[in-house]
Short mmCIF file of C-alpha atoms in Angstrom, two decimals:
data_model
loop_
_atom_site.label_atom_id
_atom_site.label_comp_id
_atom_site.label_asym_id
_atom_site.label_seq_id
_atom_site.Cartn_x
_atom_site.Cartn_y
_atom_site.Cartn_z
CA UNK A 1 97.78 102.69 42.79
CA UNK A 2 100.71 100.81 41.37
CA UNK A 3 103.14 98.12 42.57
CA UNK A 4 105.77 95.76 41.14
CA UNK A 5 106.15 92.13 42.27
CA UNK A 6 107.98 88.98 41.12
CA UNK A 7 105.58 86.68 39.22
CA UNK A 8 106.85 83.38 40.67
CA UNK A 9 107.04 84.72 44.21
CA UNK A 10 103.47 85.99 43.98
CA UNK A 11 102.23 82.69 42.53
CA UNK A 12 103.99 80.64 45.22
CA UNK A 13 102.43 82.68 48.02
CA UNK A 14 98.97 82.79 46.48
CA UNK A 15 98.95 79.00 46.02
CA UNK A 16 99.72 78.66 49.74
CA UNK A 17 96.52 80.44 50.74
CA UNK A 18 94.24 79.64 47.79
CA UNK A 19 93.06 76.42 49.49
CA UNK A 20 90.94 78.58 51.82
CA UNK A 21 88.70 79.66 48.94
CA UNK A 22 85.70 77.40 48.33
CA UNK A 23 84.72 76.58 44.76
CA UNK A 24 81.04 77.51 45.15
CA UNK A 25 80.64 80.31 47.64
CA UNK A 26 77.49 82.13 48.63
CA UNK A 27 79.16 85.54 48.39
CA UNK A 28 81.00 86.29 45.12
CA UNK A 29 83.57 88.41 47.00
CA UNK A 30 84.76 85.24 48.80
CA UNK A 31 86.18 84.07 45.44
CA UNK A 32 88.63 87.00 45.57
CA UNK A 33 92.00 87.69 47.14
CA UNK A 34 92.18 90.94 49.10
CA UNK A 35 95.37 92.83 48.18
CA UNK A 36 96.53 95.43 50.73
CA UNK A 37 99.58 97.57 49.87
CA UNK A 38 101.43 99.57 52.47
CA UNK A 39 105.06 100.83 52.39
CA UNK A 40 106.63 98.27 50.02
CA UNK A 41 104.71 95.45 51.69
CA UNK A 42 101.88 93.53 50.08
CA UNK A 43 99.45 91.56 52.28
CA UNK A 44 97.15 89.13 50.50
CA UNK A 45 94.13 87.72 52.37
CA UNK A 46 91.82 84.80 51.52
CA UNK A 47 88.79 83.73 53.56
CA UNK A 48 85.75 81.44 53.58
CA UNK A 49 84.28 83.24 56.66
CA UNK A 50 85.40 80.36 58.95
CA UNK A 51 89.11 80.43 58.11
CA UNK A 52 91.30 83.39 57.14
CA UNK A 53 94.79 83.01 55.70
CA UNK A 54 97.16 85.81 54.82
CA UNK A 55 100.70 86.22 53.55
CA UNK A 56 103.11 89.16 53.36
CA UNK A 57 105.42 89.82 50.39
CA UNK A 58 108.02 92.54 49.87
CA UNK A 59 107.23 94.58 46.74
CA UNK A 60 108.06 97.90 45.12
CA UNK A 61 105.29 100.43 45.71
CA UNK A 62 105.04 104.17 46.15
CA UNK A 63 101.49 104.42 47.44
CA UNK A 64 99.18 102.36 49.60
CA UNK A 65 95.69 101.04 48.97
CA UNK A 66 93.45 97.98 48.69
CA UNK A 67 91.70 96.00 45.97
CA UNK A 68 89.95 92.62 45.61
CA UNK A 69 91.10 90.52 42.65
CA UNK A 70 89.28 87.33 41.45
CA UNK A 71 91.46 84.41 42.56
CA UNK A 72 90.87 81.91 39.75
CA UNK A 73 91.80 84.14 36.80
CA UNK A 74 94.80 85.56 38.69
CA UNK A 75 96.19 82.10 39.56
CA UNK A 76 95.52 80.71 36.08
CA UNK A 77 97.37 83.60 34.45
CA UNK A 78 100.34 83.53 36.85
CA UNK A 79 100.85 79.78 36.26
CA UNK A 80 101.61 80.56 32.62
CA UNK A 81 103.89 83.57 33.10
CA UNK A 82 107.65 82.94 33.33
CA UNK A 83 109.70 84.44 36.19
CA UNK A 84 109.73 88.23 35.71
CA UNK A 85 108.65 91.42 37.45
CA UNK A 86 104.95 92.21 36.98
CA UNK A 87 103.50 95.71 37.29
CA UNK A 88 100.01 96.00 38.74
CA UNK A 89 98.09 99.22 38.02
CA UNK A 90 94.78 99.70 39.83
CA UNK A 91 92.45 102.54 38.83
CA UNK A 92 89.82 104.20 41.00
CA UNK A 93 87.07 101.89 39.70
CA UNK A 94 89.14 98.85 40.82
CA UNK A 95 90.13 97.90 37.28
CA UNK A 96 93.41 95.93 37.47
CA UNK A 97 95.96 96.07 34.66
CA UNK A 98 98.88 93.63 34.85
CA UNK A 99 101.88 94.39 32.65
CA UNK A 100 104.61 91.80 31.92
CA UNK A 101 107.65 91.99 29.62
CA UNK A 102 105.57 91.05 26.58
CA UNK A 103 101.95 91.44 27.53
CA UNK A 104 99.19 93.39 29.16
CA UNK A 105 96.25 91.78 30.94
CA UNK A 106 93.13 93.37 32.37
CA UNK A 107 90.76 92.09 35.00
CA UNK A 108 87.97 93.80 36.88
CA UNK A 109 88.58 93.94 40.61
CA UNK A 110 86.03 94.59 43.34
CA UNK A 111 85.56 97.09 46.13
CA UNK A 112 87.73 95.99 49.10
CA UNK A 113 85.26 97.51 51.58
CA UNK A 114 82.93 94.57 50.89
CA UNK A 115 85.57 92.01 51.88
CA UNK A 116 84.79 90.35 55.26
CA UNK A 117 86.73 91.70 58.23
CA UNK A 118 89.02 89.22 59.97
CA UNK A 119 88.50 88.30 63.63
CA UNK A 120 90.31 90.40 66.23
CA UNK A 121 92.84 88.65 68.46
CA UNK A 122 91.63 89.91 71.80
CA UNK A 123 91.84 88.20 75.22
CA UNK A 124 94.15 85.55 73.83
CA UNK A 125 96.49 83.06 75.49
CA UNK A 126 99.73 82.54 73.60
CA UNK A 127 102.51 79.95 73.38
CA UNK A 128 105.19 78.88 70.91
CA UNK A 129 106.01 75.48 69.48
CA UNK A 130 108.35 74.16 66.76
CA UNK A 131 106.74 74.09 63.32
CA UNK A 132 107.70 70.42 62.87
CA UNK A 133 105.87 69.50 66.11
CA UNK A 134 102.58 70.89 64.83
CA UNK A 135 103.03 69.43 61.33
CA UNK A 136 103.78 65.99 62.85
CA UNK A 137 100.75 66.21 65.15
CA UNK A 138 98.48 67.11 62.21
CA UNK A 139 99.87 64.30 60.04
CA UNK A 140 99.40 61.72 62.78
CA UNK A 141 95.85 62.73 63.74
CA UNK A 142 94.06 64.09 60.69
CA UNK A 143 93.16 60.75 59.08
CA UNK A 144 91.13 59.70 62.15
CA UNK A 145 88.91 62.82 62.15
CA UNK A 146 85.23 62.08 61.57
CA UNK A 147 83.31 63.38 58.53
CA UNK A 148 79.98 63.07 60.34
CA UNK A 149 78.48 66.57 60.65
CA UNK A 150 75.94 65.25 63.14
CA UNK A 151 78.80 64.95 65.62
CA UNK A 152 80.53 68.32 65.16
CA UNK A 153 83.01 67.77 68.02
CA UNK A 154 84.54 64.81 66.17
CA UNK A 155 85.00 66.72 62.89
CA UNK A 156 88.16 68.36 64.26
CA UNK A 157 91.28 67.62 66.29
CA UNK A 158 91.00 68.07 70.05
CA UNK A 159 93.95 69.96 71.59
CA UNK A 160 94.72 69.52 75.31
CA UNK A 161 97.23 72.05 76.63
CA UNK A 162 99.20 71.95 79.88
CA UNK A 163 102.54 73.17 81.18
CA UNK A 164 103.87 69.62 80.68
CA UNK A 165 103.03 69.32 76.98
CA UNK A 166 100.37 69.35 74.30
CA UNK A 167 98.13 66.39 73.40
CA UNK A 168 96.17 66.09 70.15
CA UNK A 169 93.31 63.61 69.86
CA UNK A 170 91.18 62.63 66.86
CA UNK A 171 88.44 59.99 66.67
CA UNK A 172 85.58 58.91 64.42
CA UNK A 173 84.18 56.40 66.98
CA UNK A 174 85.79 53.46 65.13
CA UNK A 175 89.39 54.46 65.80
CA UNK A 176 91.22 56.99 67.90
CA UNK A 177 94.65 58.62 67.74
CA UNK A 178 96.32 60.36 70.67
CA UNK A 179 99.60 62.16 70.04
CA UNK A 180 101.51 63.95 72.81
CA UNK A 181 104.46 66.33 72.55
CA UNK A 182 106.29 66.88 75.81
CA UNK A 183 108.61 69.65 74.58
CA UNK A 184 105.86 72.30 74.38
CA UNK A 185 104.94 74.26 77.50
CA UNK A 186 101.59 76.06 77.44
CA UNK A 187 100.80 78.91 79.86
CA UNK A 188 97.61 77.34 81.20
CA UNK A 189 95.66 74.10 81.16
CA UNK A 190 93.10 74.44 78.41
CA UNK A 191 91.31 72.61 75.58
CA UNK A 192 89.88 73.49 72.15
CA UNK A 193 88.84 71.75 68.92
CA UNK A 194 90.33 72.83 65.57
CA UNK A 195 88.40 71.96 62.36
CA UNK A 196 89.92 69.71 59.70
CA UNK A 197 90.19 72.28 56.87
CA UNK A 198 92.52 74.82 58.58
CA UNK A 199 94.73 71.96 59.82
CA UNK A 200 95.04 70.68 56.25
CA UNK A 201 95.99 74.20 55.13
CA UNK A 202 98.60 74.51 57.89
CA UNK A 203 100.07 71.14 56.93
CA UNK A 204 100.68 72.47 53.42
CA UNK A 205 101.90 75.94 54.44
CA UNK A 206 104.24 75.17 57.35
CA UNK A 207 107.78 73.84 56.98
CA UNK A 208 108.70 70.66 58.83
CA UNK A 209 111.63 72.26 60.66
CA UNK A 210 112.43 73.87 64.02
CA UNK A 211 111.06 77.33 63.14
CA UNK A 212 109.10 78.80 66.04
CA UNK A 213 105.35 79.15 65.53
CA UNK A 214 103.46 81.85 67.40
CA UNK A 215 100.16 80.30 68.47
CA UNK A 216 97.41 82.10 70.33
CA UNK A 217 93.74 81.38 70.94
CA UNK A 218 90.68 82.81 72.62
CA UNK A 219 87.18 81.44 73.21
CA UNK A 220 86.25 81.41 69.53
CA UNK A 221 89.39 81.51 67.37
CA UNK A 222 92.86 80.07 66.88
CA UNK A 223 95.68 82.27 65.51
CA UNK A 224 98.85 80.76 64.03
CA UNK A 225 101.74 82.84 62.75
CA UNK A 226 104.90 81.71 60.97
CA UNK A 227 107.12 84.33 59.31
CA UNK A 228 104.94 86.19 56.82
CA UNK A 229 102.13 83.60 56.89
CA UNK A 230 99.16 83.85 59.25
CA UNK A 231 96.10 81.68 59.74
CA UNK A 232 93.00 82.45 61.79
CA UNK A 233 90.22 79.90 62.16
CA UNK A 234 87.01 79.56 64.09
CA UNK A 235 87.14 76.82 66.73
CA UNK A 236 84.45 74.14 66.92
CA UNK A 237 82.02 75.05 69.67
CA UNK A 238 81.15 71.57 70.98
CA UNK A 239 82.15 69.20 73.75
CA UNK A 240 84.69 66.56 72.78
CA UNK A 241 83.79 63.05 74.05
CA UNK A 242 85.71 61.78 77.07
CA UNK A 243 88.21 59.75 75.07
CA UNK A 244 90.12 58.47 78.12
CA UNK A 245 87.30 56.08 79.08
CA UNK A 246 87.52 54.15 75.79
CA UNK A 247 91.26 53.45 76.03
CA UNK A 248 91.62 50.00 77.62
CA UNK A 249 93.95 50.01 80.63
CA UNK A 250 94.68 46.31 80.50
CA UNK A 251 95.47 44.67 77.17
CA UNK A 252 97.76 41.81 78.26
CA UNK A 253 98.54 40.19 74.87
CA UNK A 254 101.31 41.78 72.84
CA UNK A 255 101.77 41.20 69.11
CA UNK A 256 104.92 42.62 67.51
CA UNK A 257 105.13 42.68 63.70
CA UNK A 258 107.24 44.27 61.00
CA UNK A 259 105.23 47.33 60.01
CA UNK A 260 105.86 47.24 56.24
CA UNK A 261 105.33 43.47 55.94
CA UNK A 262 102.07 43.68 57.89
CA UNK A 263 100.85 46.68 55.90
CA UNK A 264 101.63 45.04 52.55
CA UNK A 265 99.95 41.79 53.62
CA UNK A 266 96.85 43.75 54.66
CA UNK A 267 96.80 45.53 51.29
CA UNK A 268 96.99 42.23 49.40
CA UNK A 269 94.44 40.34 51.50
CA UNK A 270 91.95 43.22 51.83
CA UNK A 271 91.44 43.18 48.04
CA UNK A 272 89.33 40.05 48.67
CA UNK A 273 87.37 41.49 51.61
CA UNK A 274 83.79 42.73 51.67
CA UNK A 275 83.89 46.26 50.26
CA UNK A 276 81.53 47.71 52.88
CA UNK A 277 83.42 46.41 55.93
CA UNK A 278 86.98 45.81 54.62
CA UNK A 279 87.08 43.04 57.23
CA UNK A 280 90.30 41.09 57.67
CA UNK A 281 90.45 38.41 60.38
CA UNK A 282 93.74 37.96 62.24
CA UNK A 283 94.44 34.56 63.76
CA UNK A 284 97.45 34.64 66.09
CA UNK A 285 99.09 31.55 67.55
CA UNK A 286 102.69 31.23 68.66
CA UNK A 287 104.93 33.06 66.23
CA UNK A 288 102.51 32.91 63.30
CA UNK A 289 99.97 35.49 62.22
CA UNK A 290 97.33 34.52 59.66
CA UNK A 291 95.34 37.10 57.73
CA UNK A 292 92.08 36.07 56.08
CA UNK A 293 89.45 37.99 54.15
CA UNK A 294 86.41 36.90 52.20
CA UNK A 295 83.50 38.38 50.31
CA UNK A 296 80.74 35.77 50.41
CA UNK A 297 78.63 37.60 47.81
CA UNK A 298 81.28 37.16 45.12
CA UNK A 299 83.05 34.02 46.46
CA UNK A 300 86.28 36.02 46.92
CA UNK A 301 88.80 34.78 49.45
CA UNK A 302 92.34 35.77 50.41
CA UNK A 303 94.71 34.24 53.00
CA UNK A 304 98.28 34.97 54.02
CA UNK A 305 100.70 33.86 56.72
CA UNK A 306 103.51 35.86 58.26
CA UNK A 307 105.85 35.58 61.21
CA UNK A 308 105.40 37.66 64.33
CA UNK A 309 106.36 37.82 67.97
CA UNK A 310 103.40 37.13 70.20
CA UNK A 311 103.05 37.02 73.93
CA UNK A 312 99.57 35.82 74.90
CA UNK A 313 96.86 33.23 74.39
CA UNK A 314 95.83 32.16 70.87
CA UNK A 315 93.39 34.71 69.52
CA UNK A 316 91.21 35.43 66.51
CA UNK A 317 90.11 39.05 66.02
CA UNK A 318 88.84 41.03 63.02
CA UNK A 319 89.53 44.64 62.01
CA UNK A 320 88.77 47.03 59.17
CA UNK A 321 91.91 46.64 57.02
CA UNK A 322 91.64 50.17 55.62
CA UNK A 323 91.78 51.60 59.14
CA UNK A 324 94.78 49.44 60.08
CA UNK A 325 96.71 50.46 56.95
CA UNK A 326 96.12 54.18 57.64
CA UNK A 327 97.09 53.81 61.28
CA UNK A 328 100.29 51.95 60.45
CA UNK A 329 101.27 54.92 58.24
CA UNK A 330 101.34 57.09 61.36
CA UNK A 331 103.85 54.82 63.14
CA UNK A 332 107.32 55.65 61.90
CA UNK A 333 109.20 52.66 63.33
CA UNK A 334 110.26 49.43 61.67
CA UNK A 335 108.09 47.39 64.01
CA UNK A 336 104.75 48.05 65.69
CA UNK A 337 103.30 46.59 68.86
CA UNK A 338 99.59 45.72 68.91
CA UNK A 339 98.13 45.21 72.39
CA UNK A 340 95.06 42.96 72.51
CA UNK A 341 92.83 41.21 75.04
CA UNK A 342 89.60 39.66 73.65
CA UNK A 343 87.98 39.61 70.17
CA UNK A 344 85.47 42.27 71.28
CA UNK A 345 87.82 44.74 72.97
CA UNK A 346 89.69 47.54 71.19
CA UNK A 347 93.24 46.91 70.05
CA UNK A 348 95.98 49.44 70.77
CA UNK A 349 98.72 50.11 68.23
CA UNK A 350 102.00 51.71 69.28
CA UNK A 351 105.37 52.24 67.60
CA UNK A 352 107.92 49.74 68.95
CA UNK A 353 110.25 52.57 69.98
CA UNK A 354 109.38 56.03 71.26
CA UNK A 355 111.35 59.25 71.40
CA UNK A 356 111.53 61.17 74.66
CA UNK A 357 109.44 64.06 73.29
CA UNK A 358 106.69 62.15 71.45
CA UNK A 359 104.13 59.58 72.59
CA UNK A 360 101.77 58.04 70.04
CA UNK A 361 98.83 55.77 70.89
CA UNK A 362 96.28 54.53 68.36
CA UNK A 363 93.15 52.57 69.14
CA UNK A 364 91.00 50.58 66.72
CA UNK A 365 87.66 48.93 67.43
CA UNK A 366 87.31 45.28 66.29
CA UNK A 367 84.62 44.03 63.92
CA UNK A 368 82.28 41.11 64.62
CA UNK A 369 83.90 37.98 63.22
CA UNK A 370 82.17 36.36 60.25
CA UNK A 371 81.36 32.90 61.55
#
């Protein structure tokens, strides 16, 4: 079996899917790419048993066949080969010989029959959405996903589908992000939880433009297709907590601040906070916001003042500065509105302006104030 492919094109596509492969796998074959050649088309597959990613490339080939090639040595060699056509020759014992303009490289492949089979897309529900809509949703939610394996439902992003739109929710019990797109119509009302890893891979592989994504899902798997790239992942089989009950319905005090100024002030002041809590206390009165942090163990202390617009009673409330900084990144407006009520109730962060297709709400739990 023999085929010819552009070195840079192959490298670019392999790098897109190589993130699926785990560094220390139980099965050696999971460290390989599966190459499938059929009628001038090469399909390369990578899997970790939970997630499968594959890409299609046009090549020159006379015959068809399959082979597994170790991913690390293939990627390392391609990174150092300049743009040129490469000829791959595969013998019947799965030995792979790669010929470039000036060199010849040999690597031992493996039997493709041992490569895990990918899940079958049966009994699926399908819908389409713009690529940028999914990329935006992932970017806005992923940071709030929990890393606690004891709560599997929270280790992914919860998708709520309806004919009126799609809502993505992520929480780690300290903060919550809810992002809704109203320009996506799904065929039926449904919910599922997508793990963090495949979402990270999609974020890197999908363009942030209006290309249509083909999305389908069944009870166990999600299937995403964009051009020649496909991703299949196992869904998290767990019940997502009822997030609606934790979102306060009445937060009467409204604090409006310049996002960048607030974020930079938090970064400066949090340097002096306790490293385990990252606590920064906000004291709001009139049009002044004071930020204070201290680490009693080391006698560190940091204070700053900034102007704000505030509608409400004077209030002192403390938050984890790291959480606030990450959440402010998700708001893409010049100003943000923080809705508050008492020092023990969750604060809600919203962009000051919203577009007609997107609604973003972020919630952060307060910390006990150091007296």
